[in-house]
Amino acid sequence: MVQRRNMSMVLSDAVGEPFGSAEEAWFWSVQAQDAKAAGARIAAGRGLVQRPCEPGDVLSAVDRLYRRRLLIRDHLHVLVHYGRRLMAPDPARYREQRAHTLWREAFERLRPVLREKGIVQ
């Protein structure tokens, strides 16, 4: 008989300061991913603030939501575009109103997942 072992770590028990918001965690993850793509060497525990996760954990949560069809490609495009700009879409600007709606929808779905994992307060 094959035994299944649960190897996942409970992030709420991990050492580190959770993010104040899901948006903050997203911006941090996008910055880390861009730095890694530019050739930076990412090492856990080397930042100014210890976090309860790796940048890939936030990206994986978004990926899982997409694969479960809770997020669509338009959500991903908005998350990446504004994540790289390090600012949310401005609902007061006519050209950013749809992006703001998609941004808000994406974080309504992502926030509970990140809270459950202990990444966000």
Short mmCIF file of N, CA and C in Angstrom, two decimals:
data_model
loop_
_atom_site.label_atom_id
_atom_site.label_comp_id
_atom_site.label_asym_id
_atom_site.label_seq_id
_atom_site.Cartn_x
_atom_site.Cartn_y
_atom_site.Cartn_z
N MET A 1 0.84 -1.18 0.00
CA MET A 1 0.00 0.00 0.00
C MET A 1 0.89 1.24 0.00
N VAL A 2 0.56 2.20 -0.83
CA VAL A 2 1.34 3.43 -0.94
C VAL A 2 0.82 4.45 0.05
N GLN A 3 1.74 5.00 0.82
CA GLN A 3 1.35 6.04 1.77
C GLN A 3 1.56 7.39 1.14
N ARG A 4 0.58 8.26 1.31
CA ARG A 4 0.70 9.62 0.81
C ARG A 4 1.17 10.51 1.93
N ARG A 5 2.20 11.26 1.67
CA ARG A 5 2.71 12.18 2.69
C ARG A 5 2.40 13.59 2.26
N ASN A 6 1.91 14.36 3.17
CA ASN A 6 1.64 15.76 2.88
C ASN A 6 2.89 16.55 3.21
N MET A 7 3.57 17.04 2.17
CA MET A 7 4.83 17.73 2.35
C MET A 7 4.66 19.26 2.40
N SER A 8 3.42 19.74 2.27
CA SER A 8 3.25 21.19 2.23
C SER A 8 3.45 21.80 3.62
N MET A 9 4.08 22.95 3.62
CA MET A 9 4.37 23.66 4.87
C MET A 9 3.23 24.61 5.16
N VAL A 10 2.83 24.69 6.39
CA VAL A 10 1.81 25.65 6.80
C VAL A 10 2.50 27.00 6.94
N LEU A 11 2.13 27.94 6.08
CA LEU A 11 2.82 29.22 6.05
C LEU A 11 2.54 30.08 7.26
N SER A 12 1.42 29.85 7.93
CA SER A 12 1.13 30.65 9.11
C SER A 12 2.12 30.36 10.24
N ASP A 13 2.77 29.18 10.20
CA ASP A 13 3.77 28.84 11.20
C ASP A 13 5.16 29.32 10.79
N ALA A 14 5.29 29.78 9.56
CA ALA A 14 6.59 30.21 9.05
C ALA A 14 7.00 31.52 9.69
N VAL A 15 8.29 31.74 9.75
CA VAL A 15 8.83 32.97 10.30
C VAL A 15 8.72 34.04 9.23
N GLY A 16 8.25 35.20 9.62
CA GLY A 16 8.18 36.30 8.66
C GLY A 16 6.97 37.17 8.92
N GLU A 17 7.06 38.38 8.43
CA GLU A 17 5.99 39.35 8.60
C GLU A 17 5.04 39.28 7.41
N PRO A 18 3.76 38.99 7.65
CA PRO A 18 2.82 38.93 6.54
C PRO A 18 2.63 40.32 5.91
N PHE A 19 2.20 40.33 4.68
CA PHE A 19 1.94 41.58 3.98
C PHE A 19 0.67 42.22 4.51
N GLY A 20 0.58 43.52 4.40
CA GLY A 20 -0.60 44.25 4.84
C GLY A 20 -1.78 44.08 3.91
N SER A 21 -1.50 43.79 2.64
CA SER A 21 -2.58 43.61 1.66
C SER A 21 -2.12 42.65 0.56
N ALA A 22 -3.09 42.14 -0.16
CA ALA A 22 -2.77 41.25 -1.27
C ALA A 22 -2.07 42.03 -2.38
N GLU A 23 -2.43 43.29 -2.55
CA GLU A 23 -1.79 44.13 -3.56
C GLU A 23 -0.30 44.30 -3.25
N GLU A 24 0.01 44.51 -1.99
CA GLU A 24 1.42 44.66 -1.57
C GLU A 24 2.20 43.38 -1.88
N ALA A 25 1.60 42.24 -1.59
CA ALA A 25 2.25 40.96 -1.88
C ALA A 25 2.45 40.79 -3.38
N TRP A 26 1.46 41.22 -4.17
CA TRP A 26 1.57 41.11 -5.62
C TRP A 26 2.71 41.98 -6.16
N PHE A 27 2.77 43.23 -5.72
CA PHE A 27 3.83 44.13 -6.19
C PHE A 27 5.22 43.57 -5.83
N TRP A 28 5.34 43.04 -4.62
CA TRP A 28 6.61 42.44 -4.17
C TRP A 28 6.99 41.26 -5.06
N SER A 29 6.03 40.42 -5.38
CA SER A 29 6.29 39.24 -6.21
C SER A 29 6.70 39.63 -7.62
N VAL A 30 6.01 40.63 -8.19
CA VAL A 30 6.34 41.07 -9.54
C VAL A 30 7.74 41.67 -9.58
N GLN A 31 8.09 42.48 -8.58
CA GLN A 31 9.43 43.06 -8.52
C GLN A 31 10.49 41.97 -8.41
N ALA A 32 10.25 40.97 -7.58
CA ALA A 32 11.21 39.89 -7.41
C ALA A 32 11.35 39.09 -8.70
N GLN A 33 10.24 38.84 -9.38
CA GLN A 33 10.29 38.09 -10.64
C GLN A 33 11.04 38.87 -11.71
N ASP A 34 10.80 40.18 -11.79
CA ASP A 34 11.52 41.02 -12.76
C ASP A 34 13.01 41.06 -12.45
N ALA A 35 13.35 41.14 -11.16
CA ALA A 35 14.77 41.15 -10.77
C ALA A 35 15.43 39.82 -11.13
N LYS A 36 14.72 38.74 -10.90
CA LYS A 36 15.25 37.41 -11.23
C LYS A 36 15.46 37.28 -12.74
N ALA A 37 14.52 37.79 -13.52
CA ALA A 37 14.64 37.74 -14.98
C ALA A 37 15.82 38.59 -15.47
N ALA A 38 16.14 39.63 -14.70
CA ALA A 38 17.26 40.50 -15.06
C ALA A 38 18.60 39.93 -14.60
N GLY A 39 18.58 38.79 -13.90
CA GLY A 39 19.82 38.14 -13.51
C GLY A 39 20.15 38.19 -12.03
N ALA A 40 19.28 38.78 -11.23
CA ALA A 40 19.55 38.82 -9.79
C ALA A 40 19.43 37.43 -9.20
N ARG A 41 20.21 37.18 -8.19
CA ARG A 41 20.13 35.90 -7.48
C ARG A 41 19.24 36.11 -6.26
N ILE A 42 18.16 35.39 -6.24
CA ILE A 42 17.19 35.51 -5.16
C ILE A 42 17.49 34.44 -4.12
N ALA A 43 17.62 34.87 -2.85
CA ALA A 43 17.86 33.94 -1.75
C ALA A 43 16.90 34.26 -0.62
N ALA A 44 16.32 33.25 -0.05
CA ALA A 44 15.35 33.44 1.03
C ALA A 44 16.03 34.04 2.26
N GLY A 45 15.32 34.95 2.93
CA GLY A 45 15.79 35.52 4.18
C GLY A 45 16.86 36.58 4.04
N ARG A 46 17.10 37.08 2.84
CA ARG A 46 18.16 38.05 2.64
C ARG A 46 17.63 39.48 2.52
N GLY A 47 16.32 39.68 2.54
CA GLY A 47 15.74 41.01 2.39
C GLY A 47 15.72 41.78 3.70
N LEU A 48 15.29 43.02 3.62
CA LEU A 48 15.20 43.86 4.82
C LEU A 48 14.12 43.36 5.77
N VAL A 49 13.04 42.81 5.20
CA VAL A 49 11.93 42.29 6.00
C VAL A 49 11.74 40.82 5.66
N GLN A 50 11.70 39.97 6.67
CA GLN A 50 11.43 38.54 6.46
C GLN A 50 9.96 38.38 6.08
N ARG A 51 9.70 37.61 5.05
CA ARG A 51 8.33 37.35 4.61
C ARG A 51 8.01 35.87 4.81
N PRO A 52 6.72 35.55 4.99
CA PRO A 52 6.33 34.16 5.24
C PRO A 52 6.23 33.31 3.98
N CYS A 53 6.76 33.81 2.87
CA CYS A 53 6.63 33.08 1.61
C CYS A 53 7.76 33.47 0.67
N GLU A 54 7.78 32.81 -0.45
CA GLU A 54 8.67 33.15 -1.56
C GLU A 54 7.82 33.88 -2.60
N PRO A 55 8.44 34.68 -3.46
CA PRO A 55 7.66 35.35 -4.50
C PRO A 55 6.87 34.37 -5.37
N GLY A 56 7.44 33.22 -5.61
CA GLY A 56 6.75 32.22 -6.42
C GLY A 56 5.47 31.69 -5.80
N ASP A 57 5.35 31.79 -4.47
CA ASP A 57 4.12 31.32 -3.81
C ASP A 57 2.92 32.18 -4.22
N VAL A 58 3.14 33.48 -4.33
CA VAL A 58 2.06 34.39 -4.74
C VAL A 58 1.73 34.13 -6.20
N LEU A 59 2.76 33.98 -7.03
CA LEU A 59 2.54 33.70 -8.45
C LEU A 59 1.83 32.37 -8.64
N SER A 60 2.17 31.39 -7.83
CA SER A 60 1.51 30.08 -7.91
C SER A 60 0.03 30.17 -7.54
N ALA A 61 -0.28 31.01 -6.56
CA ALA A 61 -1.68 31.19 -6.17
C ALA A 61 -2.47 31.78 -7.33
N VAL A 62 -1.89 32.75 -8.02
CA VAL A 62 -2.56 33.34 -9.19
C VAL A 62 -2.72 32.28 -10.27
N ASP A 63 -1.68 31.50 -10.50
CA ASP A 63 -1.74 30.45 -11.51
C ASP A 63 -2.84 29.43 -11.19
N ARG A 64 -2.96 29.04 -9.94
CA ARG A 64 -4.01 28.08 -9.55
C ARG A 64 -5.40 28.67 -9.80
N LEU A 65 -5.58 29.95 -9.48
CA LEU A 65 -6.88 30.59 -9.73
C LEU A 65 -7.19 30.62 -11.22
N TYR A 66 -6.18 30.86 -12.03
CA TYR A 66 -6.36 30.87 -13.49
C TYR A 66 -6.72 29.47 -13.98
N ARG A 67 -6.02 28.47 -13.49
CA ARG A 67 -6.29 27.10 -13.93
C ARG A 67 -7.67 26.61 -13.49
N ARG A 68 -8.17 27.15 -12.39
CA ARG A 68 -9.52 26.81 -11.92
C ARG A 68 -10.58 27.68 -12.59
N ARG A 69 -10.13 28.55 -13.51
CA ARG A 69 -11.00 29.45 -14.28
C ARG A 69 -11.70 30.49 -13.42
N LEU A 70 -11.05 30.84 -12.31
CA LEU A 70 -11.56 31.92 -11.48
C LEU A 70 -10.97 33.26 -11.92
N LEU A 71 -9.86 33.19 -12.65
CA LEU A 71 -9.27 34.36 -13.29
C LEU A 71 -9.18 34.06 -14.78
N ILE A 72 -9.35 35.11 -15.58
CA ILE A 72 -9.22 34.95 -17.03
C ILE A 72 -7.96 35.69 -17.50
N ARG A 73 -7.64 35.53 -18.78
CA ARG A 73 -6.43 36.16 -19.32
C ARG A 73 -6.43 37.67 -19.13
N ASP A 74 -7.60 38.28 -19.25
CA ASP A 74 -7.67 39.74 -19.06
C ASP A 74 -7.23 40.13 -17.65
N HIS A 75 -7.61 39.34 -16.65
CA HIS A 75 -7.15 39.59 -15.28
C HIS A 75 -5.63 39.54 -15.22
N LEU A 76 -5.06 38.49 -15.83
CA LEU A 76 -3.60 38.32 -15.79
C LEU A 76 -2.87 39.47 -16.47
N HIS A 77 -3.39 39.91 -17.60
CA HIS A 77 -2.77 41.03 -18.32
C HIS A 77 -2.76 42.29 -17.46
N VAL A 78 -3.87 42.56 -16.80
CA VAL A 78 -3.96 43.75 -15.95
C VAL A 78 -3.03 43.60 -14.74
N LEU A 79 -3.02 42.43 -14.12
CA LEU A 79 -2.15 42.22 -12.96
C LEU A 79 -0.69 42.44 -13.32
N VAL A 80 -0.26 41.90 -14.44
CA VAL A 80 1.14 42.03 -14.84
C VAL A 80 1.46 43.47 -15.24
N HIS A 81 0.62 44.06 -16.07
CA HIS A 81 0.89 45.43 -16.55
C HIS A 81 0.99 46.43 -15.40
N TYR A 82 0.00 46.43 -14.53
CA TYR A 82 0.00 47.39 -13.43
C TYR A 82 0.94 46.96 -12.31
N GLY A 83 1.19 45.67 -12.20
CA GLY A 83 2.17 45.20 -11.23
C GLY A 83 3.56 45.71 -11.55
N ARG A 84 3.90 45.73 -12.82
CA ARG A 84 5.21 46.27 -13.24
C ARG A 84 5.28 47.78 -13.07
N ARG A 85 4.15 48.44 -13.16
CA ARG A 85 4.11 49.89 -12.94
C ARG A 85 4.09 50.24 -11.46
N LEU A 86 3.86 49.23 -10.60
CA LEU A 86 3.79 49.38 -9.14
C LEU A 86 2.68 50.33 -8.71
N MET A 87 1.57 50.27 -9.43
CA MET A 87 0.40 51.06 -9.06
C MET A 87 -0.85 50.41 -9.63
N ALA A 88 -1.92 50.56 -8.88
CA ALA A 88 -3.20 50.01 -9.32
C ALA A 88 -3.80 50.93 -10.38
N PRO A 89 -4.67 50.39 -11.23
CA PRO A 89 -5.34 51.25 -12.21
C PRO A 89 -6.19 52.31 -11.50
N ASP A 90 -6.24 53.48 -12.08
CA ASP A 90 -6.97 54.61 -11.50
C ASP A 90 -8.39 54.63 -12.07
N PRO A 91 -9.42 54.41 -11.24
CA PRO A 91 -10.79 54.38 -11.76
C PRO A 91 -11.25 55.76 -12.25
N ALA A 92 -10.58 56.81 -11.84
CA ALA A 92 -10.95 58.16 -12.29
C ALA A 92 -10.53 58.42 -13.73
N ARG A 93 -9.57 57.66 -14.22
CA ARG A 93 -9.11 57.82 -15.61
C ARG A 93 -9.96 56.93 -16.50
N TYR A 94 -10.55 57.53 -17.51
CA TYR A 94 -11.46 56.82 -18.41
C TYR A 94 -10.80 55.58 -19.01
N ARG A 95 -9.55 55.68 -19.45
CA ARG A 95 -8.88 54.58 -20.11
C ARG A 95 -8.48 53.45 -19.16
N GLU A 96 -8.60 53.66 -17.86
CA GLU A 96 -8.21 52.64 -16.88
C GLU A 96 -9.41 52.06 -16.13
N GLN A 97 -10.62 52.44 -16.49
CA GLN A 97 -11.79 51.98 -15.75
C GLN A 97 -12.00 50.47 -15.86
N ARG A 98 -11.89 49.93 -17.08
CA ARG A 98 -12.05 48.47 -17.22
C ARG A 98 -10.92 47.74 -16.50
N ALA A 99 -9.72 48.26 -16.61
CA ALA A 99 -8.58 47.65 -15.92
C ALA A 99 -8.80 47.67 -14.41
N HIS A 100 -9.38 48.75 -13.91
CA HIS A 100 -9.66 48.84 -12.47
C HIS A 100 -10.67 47.77 -12.05
N THR A 101 -11.68 47.57 -12.86
CA THR A 101 -12.69 46.54 -12.56
C THR A 101 -12.05 45.15 -12.53
N LEU A 102 -11.21 44.86 -13.52
CA LEU A 102 -10.52 43.56 -13.57
C LEU A 102 -9.56 43.40 -12.40
N TRP A 103 -8.86 44.47 -12.05
CA TRP A 103 -7.92 44.46 -10.91
C TRP A 103 -8.67 44.13 -9.63
N ARG A 104 -9.78 44.81 -9.40
CA ARG A 104 -10.58 44.59 -8.19
C ARG A 104 -11.12 43.15 -8.14
N GLU A 105 -11.62 42.65 -9.29
CA GLU A 105 -12.12 41.26 -9.34
C GLU A 105 -11.01 40.26 -9.02
N ALA A 106 -9.85 40.48 -9.59
CA ALA A 106 -8.73 39.56 -9.38
C ALA A 106 -8.36 39.50 -7.91
N PHE A 107 -8.29 40.65 -7.25
CA PHE A 107 -7.89 40.65 -5.85
C PHE A 107 -9.00 40.18 -4.92
N GLU A 108 -10.25 40.29 -5.35
CA GLU A 108 -11.34 39.71 -4.55
C GLU A 108 -11.20 38.19 -4.50
N ARG A 109 -10.65 37.61 -5.55
CA ARG A 109 -10.45 36.16 -5.59
C ARG A 109 -9.11 35.74 -4.98
N LEU A 110 -8.09 36.58 -5.13
CA LEU A 110 -6.76 36.24 -4.64
C LEU A 110 -6.60 36.47 -3.14
N ARG A 111 -7.20 37.52 -2.62
CA ARG A 111 -7.04 37.89 -1.20
C ARG A 111 -7.35 36.75 -0.24
N PRO A 112 -8.50 36.06 -0.37
CA PRO A 112 -8.79 34.96 0.57
C PRO A 112 -7.76 33.82 0.50
N VAL A 113 -7.25 33.55 -0.69
CA VAL A 113 -6.26 32.48 -0.85
C VAL A 113 -4.97 32.86 -0.10
N LEU A 114 -4.53 34.10 -0.26
CA LEU A 114 -3.30 34.54 0.40
C LEU A 114 -3.48 34.64 1.91
N ARG A 115 -4.67 35.02 2.36
CA ARG A 115 -4.94 35.04 3.81
C ARG A 115 -4.88 33.65 4.40
N GLU A 116 -5.47 32.71 3.72
CA GLU A 116 -5.51 31.32 4.18
C GLU A 116 -4.09 30.75 4.33
N LYS A 117 -3.20 31.16 3.45
CA LYS A 117 -1.83 30.68 3.47
C LYS A 117 -0.95 31.45 4.44
N GLY A 118 -1.48 32.53 5.04
CA GLY A 118 -0.71 33.30 5.99
C GLY A 118 0.21 34.32 5.35
N ILE A 119 0.05 34.56 4.05
CA ILE A 119 0.88 35.52 3.34
C ILE A 119 0.42 36.95 3.59
N VAL A 120 -0.89 37.11 3.75
CA VAL A 120 -1.51 38.42 3.98
C VAL A 120 -2.22 38.38 5.33
N GLN A 121 -2.16 39.49 6.04
CA GLN A 121 -2.81 39.57 7.37
C GLN A 121 -4.32 39.43 7.24
#
